Short mmCIF file of C-alpha atoms and ligand atoms in Angstrom, two decimals:
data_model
loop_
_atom_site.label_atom_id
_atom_site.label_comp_id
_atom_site.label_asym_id
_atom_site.label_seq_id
_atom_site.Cartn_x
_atom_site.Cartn_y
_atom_site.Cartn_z
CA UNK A 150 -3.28 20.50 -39.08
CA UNK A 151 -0.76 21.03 -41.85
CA UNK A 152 0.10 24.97 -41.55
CA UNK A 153 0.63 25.82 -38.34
CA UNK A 154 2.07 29.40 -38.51
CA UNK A 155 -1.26 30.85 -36.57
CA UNK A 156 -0.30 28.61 -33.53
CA UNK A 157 3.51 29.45 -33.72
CA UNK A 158 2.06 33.37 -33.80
CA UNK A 159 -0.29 32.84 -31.21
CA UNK A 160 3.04 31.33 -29.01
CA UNK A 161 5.12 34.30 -30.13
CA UNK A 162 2.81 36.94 -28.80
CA UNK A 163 1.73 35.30 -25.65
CA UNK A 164 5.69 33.89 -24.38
CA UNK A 165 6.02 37.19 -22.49
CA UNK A 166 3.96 35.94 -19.97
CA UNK A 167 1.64 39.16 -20.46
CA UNK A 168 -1.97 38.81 -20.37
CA UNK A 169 -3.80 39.19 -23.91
CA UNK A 170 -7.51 40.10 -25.00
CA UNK A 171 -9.18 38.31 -27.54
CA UNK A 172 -9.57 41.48 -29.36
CA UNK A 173 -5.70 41.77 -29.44
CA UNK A 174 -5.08 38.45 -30.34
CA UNK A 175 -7.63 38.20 -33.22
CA UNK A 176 -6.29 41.90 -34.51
CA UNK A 177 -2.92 40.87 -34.28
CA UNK A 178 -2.93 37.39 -35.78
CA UNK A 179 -5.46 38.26 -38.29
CA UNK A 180 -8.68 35.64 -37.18
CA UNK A 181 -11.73 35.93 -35.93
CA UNK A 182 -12.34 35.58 -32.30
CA UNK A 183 -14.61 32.37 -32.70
CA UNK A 184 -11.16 30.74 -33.84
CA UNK A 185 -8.95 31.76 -31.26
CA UNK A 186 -10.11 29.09 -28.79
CA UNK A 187 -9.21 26.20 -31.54
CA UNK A 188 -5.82 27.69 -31.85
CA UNK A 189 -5.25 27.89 -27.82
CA UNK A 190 -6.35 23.76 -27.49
CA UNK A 191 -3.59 23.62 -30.54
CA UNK A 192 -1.18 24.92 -28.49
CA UNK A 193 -2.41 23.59 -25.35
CA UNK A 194 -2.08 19.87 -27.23
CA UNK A 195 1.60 21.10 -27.46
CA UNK A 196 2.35 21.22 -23.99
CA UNK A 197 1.59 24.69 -23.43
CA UNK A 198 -0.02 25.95 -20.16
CA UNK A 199 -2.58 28.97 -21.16
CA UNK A 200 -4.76 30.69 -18.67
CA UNK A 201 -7.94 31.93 -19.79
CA UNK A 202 -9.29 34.89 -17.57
CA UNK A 203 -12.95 36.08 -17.87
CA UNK A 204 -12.74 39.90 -18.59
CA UNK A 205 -9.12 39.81 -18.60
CA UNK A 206 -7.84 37.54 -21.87
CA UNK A 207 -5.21 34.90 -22.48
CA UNK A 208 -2.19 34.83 -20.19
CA UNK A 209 1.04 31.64 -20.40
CA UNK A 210 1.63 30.10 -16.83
CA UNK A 211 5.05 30.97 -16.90
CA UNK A 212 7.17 33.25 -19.52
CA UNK A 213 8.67 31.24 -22.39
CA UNK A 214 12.14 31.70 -23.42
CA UNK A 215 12.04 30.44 -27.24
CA UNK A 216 14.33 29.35 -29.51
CA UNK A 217 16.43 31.74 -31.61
CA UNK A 218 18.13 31.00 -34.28
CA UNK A 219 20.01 34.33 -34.89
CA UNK A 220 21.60 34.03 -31.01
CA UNK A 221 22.30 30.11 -31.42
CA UNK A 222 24.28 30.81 -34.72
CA UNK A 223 26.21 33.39 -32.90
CA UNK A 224 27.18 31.59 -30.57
CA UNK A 225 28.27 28.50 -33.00
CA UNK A 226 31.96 29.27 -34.91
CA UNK A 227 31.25 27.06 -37.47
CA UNK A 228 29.00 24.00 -38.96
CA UNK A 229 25.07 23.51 -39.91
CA UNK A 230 22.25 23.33 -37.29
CA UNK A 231 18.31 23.72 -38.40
CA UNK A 232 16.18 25.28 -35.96
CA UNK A 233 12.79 23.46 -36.10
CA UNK A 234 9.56 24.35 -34.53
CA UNK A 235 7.23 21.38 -34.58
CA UNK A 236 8.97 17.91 -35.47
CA UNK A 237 8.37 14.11 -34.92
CA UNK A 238 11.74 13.79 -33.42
CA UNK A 239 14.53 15.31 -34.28
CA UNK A 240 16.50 12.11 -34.46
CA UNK A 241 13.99 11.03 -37.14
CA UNK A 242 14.40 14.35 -38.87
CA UNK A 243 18.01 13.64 -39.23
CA UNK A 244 17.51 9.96 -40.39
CA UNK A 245 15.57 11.11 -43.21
CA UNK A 246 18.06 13.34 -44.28
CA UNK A 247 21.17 10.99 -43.74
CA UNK A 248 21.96 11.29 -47.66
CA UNK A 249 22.55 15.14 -47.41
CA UNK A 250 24.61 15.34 -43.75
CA UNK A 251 27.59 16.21 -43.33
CA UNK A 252 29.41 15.09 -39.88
CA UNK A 253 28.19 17.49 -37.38
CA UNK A 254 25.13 18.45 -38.80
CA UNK A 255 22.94 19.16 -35.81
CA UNK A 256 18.81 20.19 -35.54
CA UNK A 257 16.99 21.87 -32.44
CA UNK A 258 13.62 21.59 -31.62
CA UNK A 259 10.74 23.33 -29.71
CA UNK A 260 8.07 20.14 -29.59
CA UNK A 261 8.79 16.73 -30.79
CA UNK A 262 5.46 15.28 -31.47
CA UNK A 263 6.68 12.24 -30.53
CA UNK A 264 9.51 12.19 -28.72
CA UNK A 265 11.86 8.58 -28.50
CA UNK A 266 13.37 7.61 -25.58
CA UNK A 267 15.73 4.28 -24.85
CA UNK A 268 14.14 0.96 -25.11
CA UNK A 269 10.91 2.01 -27.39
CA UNK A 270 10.04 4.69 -24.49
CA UNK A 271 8.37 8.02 -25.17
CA UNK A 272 10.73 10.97 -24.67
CA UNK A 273 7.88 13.80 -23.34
CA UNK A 274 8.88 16.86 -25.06
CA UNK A 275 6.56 20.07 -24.22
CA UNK A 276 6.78 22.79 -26.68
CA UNK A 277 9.77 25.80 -25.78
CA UNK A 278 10.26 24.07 -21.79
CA UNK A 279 12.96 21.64 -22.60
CA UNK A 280 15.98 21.04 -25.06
CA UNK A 281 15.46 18.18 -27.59
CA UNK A 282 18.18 18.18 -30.12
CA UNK A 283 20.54 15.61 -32.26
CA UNK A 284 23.54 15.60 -34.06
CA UNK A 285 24.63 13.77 -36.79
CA UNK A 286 28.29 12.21 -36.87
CA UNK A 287 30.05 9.08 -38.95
CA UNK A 288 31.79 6.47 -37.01
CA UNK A 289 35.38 6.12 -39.02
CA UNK A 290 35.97 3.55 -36.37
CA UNK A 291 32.67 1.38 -37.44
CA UNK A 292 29.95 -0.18 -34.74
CA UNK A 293 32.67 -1.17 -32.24
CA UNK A 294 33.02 2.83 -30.78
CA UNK A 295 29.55 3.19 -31.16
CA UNK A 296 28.67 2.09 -27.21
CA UNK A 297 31.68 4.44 -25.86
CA UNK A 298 30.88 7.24 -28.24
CA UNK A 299 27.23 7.68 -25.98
CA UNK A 300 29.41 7.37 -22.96
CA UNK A 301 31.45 10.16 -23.68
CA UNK A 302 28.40 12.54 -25.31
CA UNK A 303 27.12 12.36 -21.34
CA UNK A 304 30.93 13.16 -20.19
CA UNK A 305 30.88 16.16 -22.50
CA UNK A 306 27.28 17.32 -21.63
CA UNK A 307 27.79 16.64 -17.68
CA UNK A 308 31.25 18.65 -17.62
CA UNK A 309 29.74 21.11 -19.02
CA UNK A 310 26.74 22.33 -17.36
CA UNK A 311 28.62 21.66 -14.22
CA UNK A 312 30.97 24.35 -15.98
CA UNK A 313 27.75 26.25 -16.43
CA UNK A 314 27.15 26.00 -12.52
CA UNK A 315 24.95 22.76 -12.12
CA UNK A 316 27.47 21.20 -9.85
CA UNK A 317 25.92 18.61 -9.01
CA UNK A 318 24.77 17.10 -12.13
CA UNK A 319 26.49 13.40 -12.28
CA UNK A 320 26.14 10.35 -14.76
CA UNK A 321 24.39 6.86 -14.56
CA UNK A 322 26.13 4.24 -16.80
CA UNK A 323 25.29 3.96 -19.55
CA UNK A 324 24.21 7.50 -20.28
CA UNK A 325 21.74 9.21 -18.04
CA UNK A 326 22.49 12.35 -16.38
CA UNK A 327 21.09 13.01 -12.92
CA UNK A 328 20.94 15.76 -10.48
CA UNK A 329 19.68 15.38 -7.20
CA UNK A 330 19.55 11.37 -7.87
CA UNK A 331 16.80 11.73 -10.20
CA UNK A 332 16.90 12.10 -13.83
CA UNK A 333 17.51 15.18 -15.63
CA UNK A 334 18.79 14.19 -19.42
CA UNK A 335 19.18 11.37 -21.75
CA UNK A 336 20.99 10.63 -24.78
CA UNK A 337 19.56 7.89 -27.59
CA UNK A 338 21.77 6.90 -30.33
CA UNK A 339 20.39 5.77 -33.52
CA UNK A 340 23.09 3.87 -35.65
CA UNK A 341 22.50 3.70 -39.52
CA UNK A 342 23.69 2.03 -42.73
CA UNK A 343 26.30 0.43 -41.14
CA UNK A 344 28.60 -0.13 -44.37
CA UNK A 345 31.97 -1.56 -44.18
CA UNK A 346 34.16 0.49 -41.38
CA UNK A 347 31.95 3.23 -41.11
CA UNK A 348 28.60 3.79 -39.05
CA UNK A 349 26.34 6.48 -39.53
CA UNK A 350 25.05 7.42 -35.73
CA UNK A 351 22.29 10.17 -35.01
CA UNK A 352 22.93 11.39 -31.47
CA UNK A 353 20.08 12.59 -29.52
CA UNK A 354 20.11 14.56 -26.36
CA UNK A 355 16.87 15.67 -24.31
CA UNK A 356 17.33 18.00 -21.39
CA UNK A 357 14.82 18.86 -18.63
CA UNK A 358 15.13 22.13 -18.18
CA UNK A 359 11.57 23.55 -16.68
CA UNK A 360 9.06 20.94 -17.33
CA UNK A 361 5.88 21.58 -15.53
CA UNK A 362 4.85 18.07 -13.55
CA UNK A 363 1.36 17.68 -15.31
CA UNK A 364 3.63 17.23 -18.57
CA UNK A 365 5.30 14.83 -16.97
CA UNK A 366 2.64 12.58 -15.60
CA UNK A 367 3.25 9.76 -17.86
CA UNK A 368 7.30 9.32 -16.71
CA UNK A 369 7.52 6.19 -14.75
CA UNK A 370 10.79 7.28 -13.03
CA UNK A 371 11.65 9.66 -10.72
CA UNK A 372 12.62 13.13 -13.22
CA UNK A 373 13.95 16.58 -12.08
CA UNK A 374 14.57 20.11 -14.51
CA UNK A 375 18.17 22.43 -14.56
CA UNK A 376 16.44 24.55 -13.06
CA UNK A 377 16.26 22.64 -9.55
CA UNK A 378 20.58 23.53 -9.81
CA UNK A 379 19.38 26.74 -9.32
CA UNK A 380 21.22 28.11 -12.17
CA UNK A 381 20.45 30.53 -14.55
CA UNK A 382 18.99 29.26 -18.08
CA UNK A 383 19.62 30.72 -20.89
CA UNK A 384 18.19 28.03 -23.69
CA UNK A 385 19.91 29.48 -26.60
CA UNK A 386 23.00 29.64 -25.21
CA UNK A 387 23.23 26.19 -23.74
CA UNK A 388 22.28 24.44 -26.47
CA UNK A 389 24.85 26.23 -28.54
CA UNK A 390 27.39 25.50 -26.11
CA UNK A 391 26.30 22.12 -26.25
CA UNK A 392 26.35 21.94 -29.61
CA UNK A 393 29.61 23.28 -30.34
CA UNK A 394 31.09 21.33 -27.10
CA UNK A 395 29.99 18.12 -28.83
CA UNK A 396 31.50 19.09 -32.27
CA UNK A 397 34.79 19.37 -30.42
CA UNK A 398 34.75 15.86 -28.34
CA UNK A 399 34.04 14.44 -31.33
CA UNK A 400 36.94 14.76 -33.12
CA UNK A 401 39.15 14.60 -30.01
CA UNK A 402 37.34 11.02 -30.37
CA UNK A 403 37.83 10.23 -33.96
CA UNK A 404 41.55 11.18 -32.81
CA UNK A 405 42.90 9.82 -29.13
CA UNK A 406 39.69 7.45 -29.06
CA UNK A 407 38.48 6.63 -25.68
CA UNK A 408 40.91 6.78 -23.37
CA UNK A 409 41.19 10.03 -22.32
CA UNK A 410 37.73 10.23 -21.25
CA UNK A 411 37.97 7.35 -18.96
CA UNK A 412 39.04 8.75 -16.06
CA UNK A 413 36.73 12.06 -16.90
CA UNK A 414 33.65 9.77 -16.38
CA UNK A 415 35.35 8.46 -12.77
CA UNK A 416 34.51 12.23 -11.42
CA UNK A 417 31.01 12.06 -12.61
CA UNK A 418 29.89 8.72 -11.77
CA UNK A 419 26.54 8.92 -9.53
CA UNK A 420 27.52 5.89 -8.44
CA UNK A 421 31.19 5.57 -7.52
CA UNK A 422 32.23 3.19 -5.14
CA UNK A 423 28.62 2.87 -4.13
CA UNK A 424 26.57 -0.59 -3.76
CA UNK A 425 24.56 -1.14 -6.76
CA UNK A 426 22.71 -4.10 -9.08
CA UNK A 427 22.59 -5.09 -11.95
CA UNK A 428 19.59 -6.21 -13.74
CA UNK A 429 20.32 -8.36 -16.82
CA UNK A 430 16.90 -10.31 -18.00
CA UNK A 431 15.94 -12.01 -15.13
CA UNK A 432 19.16 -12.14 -13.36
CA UNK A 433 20.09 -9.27 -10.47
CA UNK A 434 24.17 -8.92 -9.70
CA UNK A 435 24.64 -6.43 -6.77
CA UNK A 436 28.46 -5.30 -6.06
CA UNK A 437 30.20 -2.10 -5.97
CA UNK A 438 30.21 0.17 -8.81
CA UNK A 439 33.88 0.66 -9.74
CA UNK A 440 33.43 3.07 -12.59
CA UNK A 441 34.17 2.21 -16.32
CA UNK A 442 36.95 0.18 -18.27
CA UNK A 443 38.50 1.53 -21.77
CA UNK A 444 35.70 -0.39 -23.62
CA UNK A 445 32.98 1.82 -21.86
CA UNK A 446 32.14 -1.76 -19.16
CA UNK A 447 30.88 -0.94 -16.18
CA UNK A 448 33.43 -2.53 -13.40
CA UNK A 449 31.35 -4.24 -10.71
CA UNK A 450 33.53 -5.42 -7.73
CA UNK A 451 31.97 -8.72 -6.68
CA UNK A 452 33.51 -10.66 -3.15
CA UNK A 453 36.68 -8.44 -3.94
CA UNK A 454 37.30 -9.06 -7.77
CA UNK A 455 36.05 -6.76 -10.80
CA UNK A 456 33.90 -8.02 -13.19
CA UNK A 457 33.11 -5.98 -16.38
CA UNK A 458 29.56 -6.13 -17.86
CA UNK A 459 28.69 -4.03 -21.02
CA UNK A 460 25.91 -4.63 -23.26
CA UNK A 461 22.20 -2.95 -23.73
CA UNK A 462 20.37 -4.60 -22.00
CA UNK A 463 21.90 -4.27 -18.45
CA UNK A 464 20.37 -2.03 -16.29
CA UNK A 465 22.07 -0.27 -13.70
CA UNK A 466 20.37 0.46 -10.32
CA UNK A 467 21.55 1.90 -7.03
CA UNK A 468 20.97 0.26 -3.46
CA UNK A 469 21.52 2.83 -1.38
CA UNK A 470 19.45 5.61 -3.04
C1 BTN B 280 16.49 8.19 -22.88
O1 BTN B 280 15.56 7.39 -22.94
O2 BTN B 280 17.08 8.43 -21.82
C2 BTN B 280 16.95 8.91 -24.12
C3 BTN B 280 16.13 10.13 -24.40
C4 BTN B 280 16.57 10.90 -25.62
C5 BTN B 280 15.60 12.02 -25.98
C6 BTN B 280 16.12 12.87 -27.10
S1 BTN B 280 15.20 14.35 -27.31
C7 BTN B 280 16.03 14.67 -28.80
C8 BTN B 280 16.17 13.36 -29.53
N1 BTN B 280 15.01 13.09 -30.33
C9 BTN B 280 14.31 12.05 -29.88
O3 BTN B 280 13.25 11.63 -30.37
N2 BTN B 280 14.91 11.54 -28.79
C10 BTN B 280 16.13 12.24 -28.48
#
């Protein structure tokens, strides 16, 4: 379906949570009624939970809070973000416009159609539940502060909706962020035309925010929303704040480099000082996590000495969880 401003209506009216007749909704969105059950498996296909009641109408499972671009902006001081209803992925939607970014250039969306996570995985993205958004950013430093640069986007995101109450939100190295020890957020990195000194990196961050479990069916690890922090969410405002956070760290980066976010990450570590392995190929390494070295390594203290492994395709798993 190319046009799809009669689903995106038919979202609009129902997000109050408010039951609707057919009548209303065919009067209101201009279609007959015979079409309005093609438009709620449209937006059902999206990830959207609608309740059909004989005698009684159309009524959302829970109350949507959708994105709006007037309170994001006014929240954001300065810079470009696109508000997007419908995408592939925003980190593809930014790819494709590489040529026209500027650093900071960010998009939000309410459904990725298909959503990437790490390592090929699917990212599941209902429509208007969870936060999927990227920014765009060029490496001055080149490929080489491309692995800390994901390490400190979690620092930045973790600090700050602990700021926002979510206390207990920590970090898994490389760059997961967990709350209750299961996940709750991940950040993918998509590094482009890398000419000369300077990379090109798309960073994308997907939040769980209120994610109903049938959504998440297909998510072979264990997942959690915000919401289980039992904080307040106010979608439009975090992801400015997130945004505009981001922005900031980033040229603190491009400035003092690394360093100073070293010992930030120490705090946040899910695993600090905690037994842990290491799964590299077909080889396990269990030690104690000892947090992270300048280059963004993972310190593993094995029969008393520290060993630093960095690199993609390490996985990092705990032994006592
Ligand atoms: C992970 O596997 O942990 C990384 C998940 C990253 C998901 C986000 S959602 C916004 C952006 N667009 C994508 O397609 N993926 C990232």
């Amino acid at each position: 379906m190319k046009d799809i401003s009669i689903p995106l209506k038919m979202i609009n009216l129902l997000a109050d949570g408010e039951f609707y007749s057919g009548k209303k909704i065919s009067r209101t969105l201009g279609i007959s009624f015979a079409a309005i059950n093609t438009y709620i498996q449209i937006i059902r296909n999206w990830g959207i939970h609608v309740f059909t009641v004989p005698g009684k109408g159309y009524c959302l499972h829970a109350q949507l809070q959708l994105l709006n671009e007037t309170a994001i902006r006014a929240r954001l001081p300065s810079g470009r973000l696109t508000v997007l209803s419908v995408v592939d992925s925003t980190n593809q939607y930014l790819i494709e416009r590489m040529l026209t970014l500027k650093p900071g250039d960010a998009c939000v969306a309410e459904y990725q159609k298909h959503g990437r996570g790490r390592r090929g995985r699917q990212w599941i993205s209902p429509f208007g539940n969870n936060l999927y958004f990227s920014l765009y950013w060029r490496l001055e430093q080149g490929l080489s502060s491309a692995c800390v640069l994901s390490l400190m986007v979690g620092i930045v995101i973790a600090e700050m909706l602990r700021h926002l109450g979510a206390e207990g939100v920590r970090i898994k190295w490389p760059n997961d962020l967990y709350l209750n020890n299961c996940k709750m957020a991940g950040i993918l990195m998509d590094i482009i035309g890398n000419t000369g000194r300077n990379a090109n990196v798309v960073i994308g961050v997907g939040i769980n925010l209120t994610m109903s479990a049938s959504e998440a069916k297909l998510i072979d690890q264990d997942w959690i929303n915000l919401q289980e922090a039992g904080i307040a969410i106010d979608r439009n405002v975090l992801v400015a704040e997130l945004i505009d956070n981001l922005r900031r760290a980033l040229l603190q980066f491009e400035r003092d480099g690394f360093s100073p976010f070293v010992a930030r990450w120490q705090a946040l570590d899910v695993f600090c000082d905690q037994p842990v392995k290491l799964l590299i190929g077909e080889r396990e390494i269990r030690g104690i996590a000892r947090g992270i070295d300048v280059r963004g390594a993972l310190l593993l203290e094995q029969d008393g000495e520290c060993h630093a492994y960095l690199g993609g395709e390490i996985s990092l798993r705990g032994l006592s969880l």
